[in-house]
Short mmCIF file of C-alpha atoms in Angstrom, two decimals:
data_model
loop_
_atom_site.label_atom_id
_atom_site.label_comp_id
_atom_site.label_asym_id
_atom_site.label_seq_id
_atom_site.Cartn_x
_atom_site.Cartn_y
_atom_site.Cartn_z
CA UNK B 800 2.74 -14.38 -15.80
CA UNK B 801 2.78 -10.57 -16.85
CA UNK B 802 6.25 -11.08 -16.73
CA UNK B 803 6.65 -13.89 -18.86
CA UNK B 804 4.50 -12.46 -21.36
CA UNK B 805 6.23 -8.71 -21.21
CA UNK B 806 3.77 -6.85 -21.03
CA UNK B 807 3.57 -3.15 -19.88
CA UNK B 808 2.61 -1.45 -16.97
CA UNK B 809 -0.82 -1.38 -17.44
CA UNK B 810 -1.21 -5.05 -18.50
CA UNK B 811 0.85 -6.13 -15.95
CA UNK B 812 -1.26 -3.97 -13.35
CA UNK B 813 -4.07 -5.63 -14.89
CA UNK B 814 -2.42 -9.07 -14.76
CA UNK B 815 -1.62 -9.17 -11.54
CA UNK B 816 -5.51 -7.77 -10.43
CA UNK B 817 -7.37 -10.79 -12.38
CA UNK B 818 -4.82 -13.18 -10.34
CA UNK B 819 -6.17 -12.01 -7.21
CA UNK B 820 -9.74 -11.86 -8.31
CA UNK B 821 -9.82 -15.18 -9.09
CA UNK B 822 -8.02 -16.27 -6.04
CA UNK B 823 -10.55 -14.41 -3.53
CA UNK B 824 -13.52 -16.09 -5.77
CA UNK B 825 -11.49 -19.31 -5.42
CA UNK B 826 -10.86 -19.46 -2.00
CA UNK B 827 -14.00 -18.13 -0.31
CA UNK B 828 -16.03 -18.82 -3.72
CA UNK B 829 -16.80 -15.01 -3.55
CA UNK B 830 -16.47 -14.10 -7.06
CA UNK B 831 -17.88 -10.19 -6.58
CA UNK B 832 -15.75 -10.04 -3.46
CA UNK B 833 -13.03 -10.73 -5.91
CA UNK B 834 -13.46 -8.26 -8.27
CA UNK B 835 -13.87 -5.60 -6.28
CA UNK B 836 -10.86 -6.80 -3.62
CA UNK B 837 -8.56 -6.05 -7.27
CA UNK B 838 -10.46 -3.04 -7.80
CA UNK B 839 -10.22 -1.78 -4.01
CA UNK B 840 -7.19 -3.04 -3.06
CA UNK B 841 -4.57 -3.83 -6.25
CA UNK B 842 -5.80 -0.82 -8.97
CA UNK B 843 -6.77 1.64 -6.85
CA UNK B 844 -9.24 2.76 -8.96
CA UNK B 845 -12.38 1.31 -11.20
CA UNK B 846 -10.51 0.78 -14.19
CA UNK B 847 -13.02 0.20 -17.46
CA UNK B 848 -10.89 -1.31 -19.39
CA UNK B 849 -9.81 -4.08 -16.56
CA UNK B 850 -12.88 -5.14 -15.55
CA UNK B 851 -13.78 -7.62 -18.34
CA UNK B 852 -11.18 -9.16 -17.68
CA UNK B 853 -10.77 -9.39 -13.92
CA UNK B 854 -14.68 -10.29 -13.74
CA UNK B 855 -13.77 -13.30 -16.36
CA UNK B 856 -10.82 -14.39 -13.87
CA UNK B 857 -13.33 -14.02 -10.93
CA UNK B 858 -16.12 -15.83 -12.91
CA UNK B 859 -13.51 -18.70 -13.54
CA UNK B 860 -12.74 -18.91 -9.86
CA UNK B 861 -16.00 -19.10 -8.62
CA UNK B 862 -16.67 -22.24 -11.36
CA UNK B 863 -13.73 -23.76 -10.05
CA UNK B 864 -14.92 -23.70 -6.36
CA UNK B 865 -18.24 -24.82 -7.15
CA UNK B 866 -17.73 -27.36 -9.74
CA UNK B 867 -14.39 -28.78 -9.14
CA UNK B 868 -13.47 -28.31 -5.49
CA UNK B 869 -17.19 -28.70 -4.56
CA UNK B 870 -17.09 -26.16 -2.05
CA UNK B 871 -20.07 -24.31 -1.04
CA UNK B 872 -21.23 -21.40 1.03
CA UNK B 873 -19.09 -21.35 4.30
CA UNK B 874 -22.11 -20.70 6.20
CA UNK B 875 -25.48 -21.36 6.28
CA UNK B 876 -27.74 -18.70 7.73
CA UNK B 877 -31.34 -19.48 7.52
CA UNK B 878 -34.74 -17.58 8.69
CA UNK B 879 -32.96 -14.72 10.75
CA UNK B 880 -34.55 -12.88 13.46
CA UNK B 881 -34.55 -8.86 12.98
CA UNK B 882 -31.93 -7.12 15.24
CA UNK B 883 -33.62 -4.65 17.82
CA UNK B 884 -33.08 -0.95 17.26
CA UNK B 885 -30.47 -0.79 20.20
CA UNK B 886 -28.48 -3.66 18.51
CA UNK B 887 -27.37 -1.37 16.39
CA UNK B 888 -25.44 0.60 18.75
CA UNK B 889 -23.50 -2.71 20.15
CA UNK B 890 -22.51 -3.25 16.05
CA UNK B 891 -20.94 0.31 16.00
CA UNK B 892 -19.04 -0.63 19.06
CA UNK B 893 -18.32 -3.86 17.91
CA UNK B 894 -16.70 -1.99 15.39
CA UNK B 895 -14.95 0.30 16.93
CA UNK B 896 -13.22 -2.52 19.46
CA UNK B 897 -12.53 -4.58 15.96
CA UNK B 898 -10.49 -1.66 14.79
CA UNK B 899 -8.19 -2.32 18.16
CA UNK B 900 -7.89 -6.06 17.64
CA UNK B 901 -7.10 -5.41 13.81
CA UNK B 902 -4.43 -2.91 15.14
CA UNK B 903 -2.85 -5.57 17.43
CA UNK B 904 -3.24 -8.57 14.89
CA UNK B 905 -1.21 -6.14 12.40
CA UNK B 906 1.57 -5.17 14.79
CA UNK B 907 1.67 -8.60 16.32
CA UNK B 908 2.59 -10.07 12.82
CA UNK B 909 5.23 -7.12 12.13
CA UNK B 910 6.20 -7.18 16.01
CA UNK B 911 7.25 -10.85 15.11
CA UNK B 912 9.12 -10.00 11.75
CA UNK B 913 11.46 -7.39 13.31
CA UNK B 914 12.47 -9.73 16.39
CA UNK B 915 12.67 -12.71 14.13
CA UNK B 916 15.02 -11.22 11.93
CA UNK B 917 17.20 -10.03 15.26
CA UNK B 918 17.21 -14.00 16.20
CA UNK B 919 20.43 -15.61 16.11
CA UNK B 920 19.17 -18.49 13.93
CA UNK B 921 19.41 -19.15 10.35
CA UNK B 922 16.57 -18.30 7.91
CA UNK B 923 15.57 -21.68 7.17
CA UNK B 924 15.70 -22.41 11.20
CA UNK B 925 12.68 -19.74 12.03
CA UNK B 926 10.21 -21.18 10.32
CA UNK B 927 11.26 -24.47 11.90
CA UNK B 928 10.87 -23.08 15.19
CA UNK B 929 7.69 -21.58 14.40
CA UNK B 930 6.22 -24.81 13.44
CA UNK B 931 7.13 -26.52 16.49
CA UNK B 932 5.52 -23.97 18.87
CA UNK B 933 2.59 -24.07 16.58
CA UNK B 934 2.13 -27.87 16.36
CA UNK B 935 2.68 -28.14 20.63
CA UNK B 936 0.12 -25.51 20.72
CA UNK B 937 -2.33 -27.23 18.08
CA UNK B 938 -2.30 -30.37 20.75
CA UNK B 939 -4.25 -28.35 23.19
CA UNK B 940 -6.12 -26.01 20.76
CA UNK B 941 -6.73 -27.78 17.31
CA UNK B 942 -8.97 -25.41 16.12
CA UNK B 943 -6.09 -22.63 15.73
CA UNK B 944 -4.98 -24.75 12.54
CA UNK B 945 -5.61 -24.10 8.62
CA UNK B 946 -7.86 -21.74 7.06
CA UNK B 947 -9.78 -21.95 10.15
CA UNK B 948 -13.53 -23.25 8.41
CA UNK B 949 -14.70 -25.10 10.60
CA UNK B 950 -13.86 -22.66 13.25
CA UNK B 951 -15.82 -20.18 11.11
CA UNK B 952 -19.24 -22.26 11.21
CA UNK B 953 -18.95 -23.07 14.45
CA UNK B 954 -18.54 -19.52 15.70
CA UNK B 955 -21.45 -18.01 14.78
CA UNK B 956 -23.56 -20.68 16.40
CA UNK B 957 -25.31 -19.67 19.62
CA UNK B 958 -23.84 -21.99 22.68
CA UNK B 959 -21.13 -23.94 20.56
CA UNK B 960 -18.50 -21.72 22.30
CA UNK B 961 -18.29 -20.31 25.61
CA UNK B 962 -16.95 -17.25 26.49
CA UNK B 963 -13.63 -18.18 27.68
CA UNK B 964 -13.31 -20.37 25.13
CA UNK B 965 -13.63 -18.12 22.59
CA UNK B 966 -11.20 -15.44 24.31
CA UNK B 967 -8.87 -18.29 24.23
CA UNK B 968 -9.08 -19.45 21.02
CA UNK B 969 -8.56 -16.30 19.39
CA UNK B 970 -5.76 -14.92 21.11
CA UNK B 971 -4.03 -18.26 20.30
CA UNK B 972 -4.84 -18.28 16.74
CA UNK B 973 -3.85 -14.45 16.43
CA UNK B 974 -0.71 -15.43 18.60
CA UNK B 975 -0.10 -18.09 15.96
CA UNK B 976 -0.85 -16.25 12.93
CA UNK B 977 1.84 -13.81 14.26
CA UNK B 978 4.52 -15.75 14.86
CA UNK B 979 3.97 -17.91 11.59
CA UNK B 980 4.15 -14.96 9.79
CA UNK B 981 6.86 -13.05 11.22
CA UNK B 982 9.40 -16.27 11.45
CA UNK B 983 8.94 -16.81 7.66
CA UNK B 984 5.99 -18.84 6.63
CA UNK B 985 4.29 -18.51 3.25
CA UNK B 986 0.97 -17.09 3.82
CA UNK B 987 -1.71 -14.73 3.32
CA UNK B 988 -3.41 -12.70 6.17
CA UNK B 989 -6.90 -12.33 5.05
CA UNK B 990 -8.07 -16.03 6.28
CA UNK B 991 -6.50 -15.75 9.65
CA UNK B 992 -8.54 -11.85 9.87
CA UNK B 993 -11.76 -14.04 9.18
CA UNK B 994 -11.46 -16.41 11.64
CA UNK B 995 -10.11 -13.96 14.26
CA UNK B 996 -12.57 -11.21 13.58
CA UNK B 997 -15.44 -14.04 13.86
CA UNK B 998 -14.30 -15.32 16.92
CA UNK B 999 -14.51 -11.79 18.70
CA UNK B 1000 -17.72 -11.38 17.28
CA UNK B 1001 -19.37 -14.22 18.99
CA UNK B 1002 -17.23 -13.77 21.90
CA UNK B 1003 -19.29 -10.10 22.04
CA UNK B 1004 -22.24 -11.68 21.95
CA UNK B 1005 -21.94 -14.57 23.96
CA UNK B 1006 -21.24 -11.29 26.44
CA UNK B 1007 -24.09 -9.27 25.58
CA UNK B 1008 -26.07 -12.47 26.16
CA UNK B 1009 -24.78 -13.29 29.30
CA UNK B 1010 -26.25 -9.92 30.45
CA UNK B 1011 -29.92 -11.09 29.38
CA UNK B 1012 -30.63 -10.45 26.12
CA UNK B 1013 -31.72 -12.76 23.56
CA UNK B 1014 -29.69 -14.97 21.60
CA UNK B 1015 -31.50 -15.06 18.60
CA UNK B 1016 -29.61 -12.95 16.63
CA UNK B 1017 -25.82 -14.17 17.87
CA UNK B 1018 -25.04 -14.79 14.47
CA UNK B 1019 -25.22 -11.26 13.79
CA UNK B 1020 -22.42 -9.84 16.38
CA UNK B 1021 -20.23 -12.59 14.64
CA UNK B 1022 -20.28 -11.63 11.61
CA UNK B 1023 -20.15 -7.66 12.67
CA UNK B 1024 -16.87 -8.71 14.32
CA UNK B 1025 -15.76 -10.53 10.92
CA UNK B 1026 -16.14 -7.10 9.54
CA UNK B 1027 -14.54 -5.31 11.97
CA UNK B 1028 -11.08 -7.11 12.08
CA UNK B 1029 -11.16 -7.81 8.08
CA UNK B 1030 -12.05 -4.81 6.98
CA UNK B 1031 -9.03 -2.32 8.49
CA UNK B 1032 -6.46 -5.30 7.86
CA UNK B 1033 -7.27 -5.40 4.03
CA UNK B 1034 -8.42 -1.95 3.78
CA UNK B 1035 -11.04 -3.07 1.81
CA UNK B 1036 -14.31 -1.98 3.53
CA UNK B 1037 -16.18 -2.65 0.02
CA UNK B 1038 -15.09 -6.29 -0.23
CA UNK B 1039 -15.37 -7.23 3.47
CA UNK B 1040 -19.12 -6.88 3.30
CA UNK B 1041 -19.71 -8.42 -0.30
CA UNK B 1042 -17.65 -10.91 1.60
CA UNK B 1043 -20.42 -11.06 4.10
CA UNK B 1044 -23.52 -10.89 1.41
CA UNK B 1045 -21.48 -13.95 -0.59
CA UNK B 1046 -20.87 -16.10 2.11
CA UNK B 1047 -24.36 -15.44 3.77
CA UNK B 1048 -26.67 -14.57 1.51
CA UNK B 1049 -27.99 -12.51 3.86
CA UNK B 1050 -28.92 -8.66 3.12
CA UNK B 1051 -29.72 -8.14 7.13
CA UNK B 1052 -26.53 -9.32 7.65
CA UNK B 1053 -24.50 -7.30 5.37
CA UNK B 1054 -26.68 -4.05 6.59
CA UNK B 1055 -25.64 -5.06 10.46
CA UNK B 1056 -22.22 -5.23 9.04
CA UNK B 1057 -21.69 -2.02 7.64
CA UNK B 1058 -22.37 -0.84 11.08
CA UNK B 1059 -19.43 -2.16 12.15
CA UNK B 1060 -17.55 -0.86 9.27
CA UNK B 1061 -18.22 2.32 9.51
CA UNK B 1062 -16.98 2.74 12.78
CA UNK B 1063 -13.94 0.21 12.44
CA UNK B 1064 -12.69 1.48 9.27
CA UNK B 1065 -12.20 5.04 10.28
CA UNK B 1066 -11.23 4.17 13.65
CA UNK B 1067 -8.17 2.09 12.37
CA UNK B 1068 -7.07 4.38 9.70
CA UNK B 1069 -6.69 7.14 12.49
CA UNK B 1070 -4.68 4.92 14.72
CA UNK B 1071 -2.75 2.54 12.63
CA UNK B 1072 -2.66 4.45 9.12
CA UNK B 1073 -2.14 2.33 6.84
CA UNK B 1074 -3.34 -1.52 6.04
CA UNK B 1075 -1.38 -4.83 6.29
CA UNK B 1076 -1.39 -5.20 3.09
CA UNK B 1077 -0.12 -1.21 2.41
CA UNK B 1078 2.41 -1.74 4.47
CA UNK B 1079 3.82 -4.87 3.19
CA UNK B 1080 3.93 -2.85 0.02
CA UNK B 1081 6.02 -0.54 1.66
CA UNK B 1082 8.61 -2.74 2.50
CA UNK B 1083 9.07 -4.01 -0.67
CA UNK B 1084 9.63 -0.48 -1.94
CA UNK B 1085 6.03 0.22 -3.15
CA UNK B 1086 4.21 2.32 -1.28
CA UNK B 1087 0.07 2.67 -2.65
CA UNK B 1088 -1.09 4.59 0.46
CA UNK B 1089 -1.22 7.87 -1.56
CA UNK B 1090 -2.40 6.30 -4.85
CA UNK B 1091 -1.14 4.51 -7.67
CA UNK B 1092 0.11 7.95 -9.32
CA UNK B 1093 2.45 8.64 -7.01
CA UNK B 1094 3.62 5.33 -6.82
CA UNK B 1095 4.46 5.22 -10.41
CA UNK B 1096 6.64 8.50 -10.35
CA UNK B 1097 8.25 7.14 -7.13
CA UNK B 1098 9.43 4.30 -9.06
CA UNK B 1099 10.42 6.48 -11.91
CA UNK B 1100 14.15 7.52 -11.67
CA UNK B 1101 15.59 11.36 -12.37
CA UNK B 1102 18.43 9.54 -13.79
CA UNK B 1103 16.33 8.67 -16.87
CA UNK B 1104 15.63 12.81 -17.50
CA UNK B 1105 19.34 13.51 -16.81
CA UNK B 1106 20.69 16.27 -19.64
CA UNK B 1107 24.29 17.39 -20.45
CA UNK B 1108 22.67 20.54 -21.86
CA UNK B 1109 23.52 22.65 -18.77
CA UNK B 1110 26.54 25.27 -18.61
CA UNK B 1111 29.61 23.95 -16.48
CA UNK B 1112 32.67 26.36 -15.82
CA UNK B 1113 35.45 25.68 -14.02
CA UNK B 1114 35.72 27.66 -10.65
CA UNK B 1115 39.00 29.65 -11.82
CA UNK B 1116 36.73 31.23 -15.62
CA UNK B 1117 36.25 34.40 -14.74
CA UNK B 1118 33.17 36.72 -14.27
CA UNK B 1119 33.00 38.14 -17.90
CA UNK B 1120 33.60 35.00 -19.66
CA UNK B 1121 30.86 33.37 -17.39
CA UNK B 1122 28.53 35.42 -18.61
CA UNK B 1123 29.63 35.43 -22.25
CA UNK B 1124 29.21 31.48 -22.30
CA UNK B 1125 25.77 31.46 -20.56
CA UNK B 1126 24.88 34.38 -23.45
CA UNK B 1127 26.24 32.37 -26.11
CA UNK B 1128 24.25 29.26 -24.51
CA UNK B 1129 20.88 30.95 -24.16
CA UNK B 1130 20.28 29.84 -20.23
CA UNK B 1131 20.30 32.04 -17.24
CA UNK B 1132 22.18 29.42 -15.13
CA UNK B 1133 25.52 27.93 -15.05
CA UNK B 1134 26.85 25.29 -12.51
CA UNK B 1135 30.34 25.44 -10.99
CA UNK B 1136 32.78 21.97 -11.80
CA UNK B 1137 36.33 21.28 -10.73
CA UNK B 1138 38.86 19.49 -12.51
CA UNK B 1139 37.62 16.61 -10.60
CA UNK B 1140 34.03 16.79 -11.87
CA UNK B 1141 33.03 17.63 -8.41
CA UNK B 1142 29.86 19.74 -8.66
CA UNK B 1143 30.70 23.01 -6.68
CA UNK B 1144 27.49 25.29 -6.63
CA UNK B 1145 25.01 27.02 -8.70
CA UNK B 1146 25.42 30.87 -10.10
CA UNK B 1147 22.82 32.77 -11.81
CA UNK B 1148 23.41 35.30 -14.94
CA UNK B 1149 21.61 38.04 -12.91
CA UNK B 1150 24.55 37.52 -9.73
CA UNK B 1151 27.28 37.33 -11.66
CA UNK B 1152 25.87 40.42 -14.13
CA UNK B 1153 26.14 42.10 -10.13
CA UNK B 1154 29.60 41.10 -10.06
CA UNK B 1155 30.67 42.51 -13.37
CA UNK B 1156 28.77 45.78 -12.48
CA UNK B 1157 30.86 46.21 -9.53
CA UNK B 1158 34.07 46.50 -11.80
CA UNK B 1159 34.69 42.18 -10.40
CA UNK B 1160 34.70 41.07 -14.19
CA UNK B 1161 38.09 39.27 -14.54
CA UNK B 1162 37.12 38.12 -10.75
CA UNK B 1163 37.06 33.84 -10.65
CA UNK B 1164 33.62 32.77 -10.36
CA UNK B 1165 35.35 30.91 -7.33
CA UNK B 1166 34.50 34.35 -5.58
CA UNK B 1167 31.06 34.28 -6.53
CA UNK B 1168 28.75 33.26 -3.45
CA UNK B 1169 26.52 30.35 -4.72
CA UNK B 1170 22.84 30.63 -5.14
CA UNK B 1171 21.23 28.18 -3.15
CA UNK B 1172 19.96 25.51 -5.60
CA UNK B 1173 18.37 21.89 -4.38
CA UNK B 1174 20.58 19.01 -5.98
CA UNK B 1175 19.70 15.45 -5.88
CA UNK B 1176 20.76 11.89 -6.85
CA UNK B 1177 20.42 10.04 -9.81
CA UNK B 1178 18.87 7.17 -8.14
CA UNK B 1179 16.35 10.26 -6.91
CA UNK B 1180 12.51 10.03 -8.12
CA UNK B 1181 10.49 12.03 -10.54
CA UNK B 1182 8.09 12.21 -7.03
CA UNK B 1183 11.14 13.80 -5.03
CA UNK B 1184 12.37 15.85 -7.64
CA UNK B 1185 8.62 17.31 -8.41
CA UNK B 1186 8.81 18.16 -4.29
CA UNK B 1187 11.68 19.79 -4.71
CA UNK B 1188 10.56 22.34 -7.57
CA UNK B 1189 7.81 23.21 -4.84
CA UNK B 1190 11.55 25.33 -2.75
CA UNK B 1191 13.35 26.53 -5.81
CA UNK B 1192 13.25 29.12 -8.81
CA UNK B 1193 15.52 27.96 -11.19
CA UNK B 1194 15.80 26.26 -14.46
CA UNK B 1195 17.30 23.36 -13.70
CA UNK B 1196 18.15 20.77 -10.60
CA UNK B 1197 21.48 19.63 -10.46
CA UNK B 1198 22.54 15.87 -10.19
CA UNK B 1199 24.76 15.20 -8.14
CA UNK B 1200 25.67 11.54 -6.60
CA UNK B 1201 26.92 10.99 -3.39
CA UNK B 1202 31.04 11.82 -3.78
CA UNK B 1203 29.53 15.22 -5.27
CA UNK B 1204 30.44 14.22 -8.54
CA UNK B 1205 28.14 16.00 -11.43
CA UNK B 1206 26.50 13.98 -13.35
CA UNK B 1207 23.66 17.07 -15.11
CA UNK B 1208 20.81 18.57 -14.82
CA UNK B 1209 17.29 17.70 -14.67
CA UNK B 1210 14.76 20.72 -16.15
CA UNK B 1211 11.73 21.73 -15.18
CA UNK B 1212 10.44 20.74 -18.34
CA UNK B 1213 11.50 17.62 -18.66
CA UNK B 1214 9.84 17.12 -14.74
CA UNK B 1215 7.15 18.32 -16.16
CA UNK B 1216 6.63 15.74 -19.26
CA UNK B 1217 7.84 13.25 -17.68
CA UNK B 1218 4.77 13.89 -15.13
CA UNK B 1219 1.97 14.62 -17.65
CA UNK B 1220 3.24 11.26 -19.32
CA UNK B 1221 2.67 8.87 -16.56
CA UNK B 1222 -0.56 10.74 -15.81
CA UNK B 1223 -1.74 10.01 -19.33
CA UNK B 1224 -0.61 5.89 -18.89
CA UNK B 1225 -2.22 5.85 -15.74
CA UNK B 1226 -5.28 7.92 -17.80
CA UNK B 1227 -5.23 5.05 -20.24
CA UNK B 1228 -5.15 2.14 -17.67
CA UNK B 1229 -7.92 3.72 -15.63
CA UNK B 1230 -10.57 4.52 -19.00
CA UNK B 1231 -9.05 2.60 -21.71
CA UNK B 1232 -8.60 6.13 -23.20
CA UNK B 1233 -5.89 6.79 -26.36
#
């Protein structure tokens, strides 16, 4: 749509946020989950100026669900007994075990896309073969199929599942997930994380009850394992438990699940990094993991700050009319080209003003030992190009593709604007500032 309606950067960003507000208040009729999933998740920051318009999306969404599609809370949690003091431990270690089965469910579904795309079958065949192991599989286990609801509400009832059951259940359904995934179907991940999380939530606490304590309060380890898987595979902490208080309605429940977040959340990131959803990014060539800032000057090429202002010489000019051309020029740098436009090394005015001292004036510059300068390519980023200024001195980097042919020079200046420029944007996007 942003693209349709060519917009800029900021719209688009802002676009593509209400889109996935209003799908989150859509499809779990969540509508603060949603806005703060776009916030958390897409922006990257609270953005003023988007919010009126990703809460309208979300507000849509949720009118939708409840109106049209007649869909209603997911579960239905009524008079809830108050967890005991020590409960509160088994939720932090719920969480920290839900940061290891959000690790595997991550690497199982990227496991699956690297050895699917080593498979000597056709793209159009993998999905094919995916959906044949999943329907044999769905003969035996049905409840491993769709968005998994009724697998949901069934989970977080006391008894419904046993033990066994429930280990089996979810490592199908996160085998499945996987291998759906990886061979090619068109998905999301966040459902799938629901279910799975849920399942090894009750599957806790059908274990701590089998060591003889009450089951009055099952529903709470189920939805502390919801938590825990969700939470590091969207790496959205913040909307997994408005998650929680919108499908609930439950403010004990949501306080028994940040227990598991905090644990899970930090747990993951020191294992696994990054979230599914960051790293999906990545592959596509957008990486969000250190901010939207540095993603926009990633994307930003040098080429588009390339100058033809710089001094060339050829190799054979000699010392003394090196220097008169960089004096003439006004720049204390000149860059060695051949005949070729091959790009041969940097010289400075004070090296070669050591050359001419030395009685070396009518000397070729071809003599002159290069000062080490960093070059890149055009294709380069305003990000790598910035690192780069971090090792060097000079005026100037050199551009230089890949057959060593010179193409010009980037300044430090125009690094510089160029950086202070998409600040301000992203400034403007984040406050609605002019």
């Amino acid at each position: 749509g942003a693209r349709l309606l060519r917009l800029g950067r900021s719209e688009d960003n802002i676009t593509i946020a209400c889109g996935v507000a209003a799908a989150i208040a859509t499809a779990f009729n969540a509508p603060l989950a949603g806005i703060v999933f776009a916030h958390e998740v897409v922006l990257r920051h609270y953005a003023l100026r988007a919010f009126a318009p990703v809460a309208a999306a979300a507000l849509v969404g949720h009118v939708i669900a409840a109106e049209v599609l007649d869909r209603g809370a997911l579960f239905h949690v009524e008079q809830l007994a108050i967890p005991r003091p020590w409960e509160f431990g088994v939720f932090l270690v719920i969480g920290g075990l839900g940061a290891l089965v959000a690790g595997a469910y991550m690497h199982a579904i990227l496991g699956v896309g690297r050895l699917a795309r080593r498979l000597p079958l056709a793209a159009p065949l993998r999905p094919a073969l995916a959906g044949a192991g999943l329907g044999v599989t769905a003969l035996w286990v049905p409840d491993i199929l769709g968005m998994g609801q009724e697998t949901l509400r069934f989970a977080t009832i006391a008894g419904a599942f046993g033990s066994v059951e429930l280990a089996v259940v979810m490592g199908l359904k996160l085998a499945a997930t996987a291998l759906c995934l990886g061979m090619g179907f068109g998905g999301g991940v966040f459902s799938p994380a629901l279910v799975i999380g849920t399942l090894f939530g009750a599957l806790c606490g059908t274990l701590v009850g089998l060591a003889g304590a009450a089951q009055d309060t099952f529903v709470f380890y189920a939805i502390c394992g919801m938590v825990a898987v969700t939470a590091p595979v969207i790496g959205a902490p913040l909307t997994s438990l408005l998650i929680v208080f919108e499908l609930t309605g439950s403010y004990a429940l949501t306080t028994a699940a940040l227990a598991s977040v905090t644990l899970a959340s930090p747990i993951a990131a020191q294992l696994f990094g990054r979230s599914l959803f960051d790293i999906q990014l990545v592959v596509r060539g957008l990486d969000l993991s250190s901010g939207r800032g540095r993603a926009v000057l990633e994307d930003a090429r040098l080429g588009d700050l390339l100058s033809q202002e710089g001094v060339t010489l050829r190799p054979e000019t000699t010392v003394s009319e090196a220097i008169h051309t960089l004096g003439q020029a006004g720049h204390g740098e000149a860059y060695r080209v051949d005949a070729d436009g091959r790009y041969r090394g940097s010289l400075t005015l004070a090296d070669l003003e050591v050359m001419r001292e030395q009685d070396r004036g009518d000397a070729p510059i071809a003599d002159c030992t290069a000062t080490p300068r960093p070059v890149l390519g055009p294709e380069a980023s305003i990000w790598a190009a910035m690192r780069q200024l971090q090792e060097m001195t000079g005026e100037a980097i050199a551009v230089v593709d890949e057959d060593d042919v010179f193409h010009g020079v980037v300044y430090e200046s125009s690094i510089a604007r160029a950086f202070l420029r998409y600040s301000d944007e992203l400034r403007k996007e984040e406050h609605g500032a002019g």
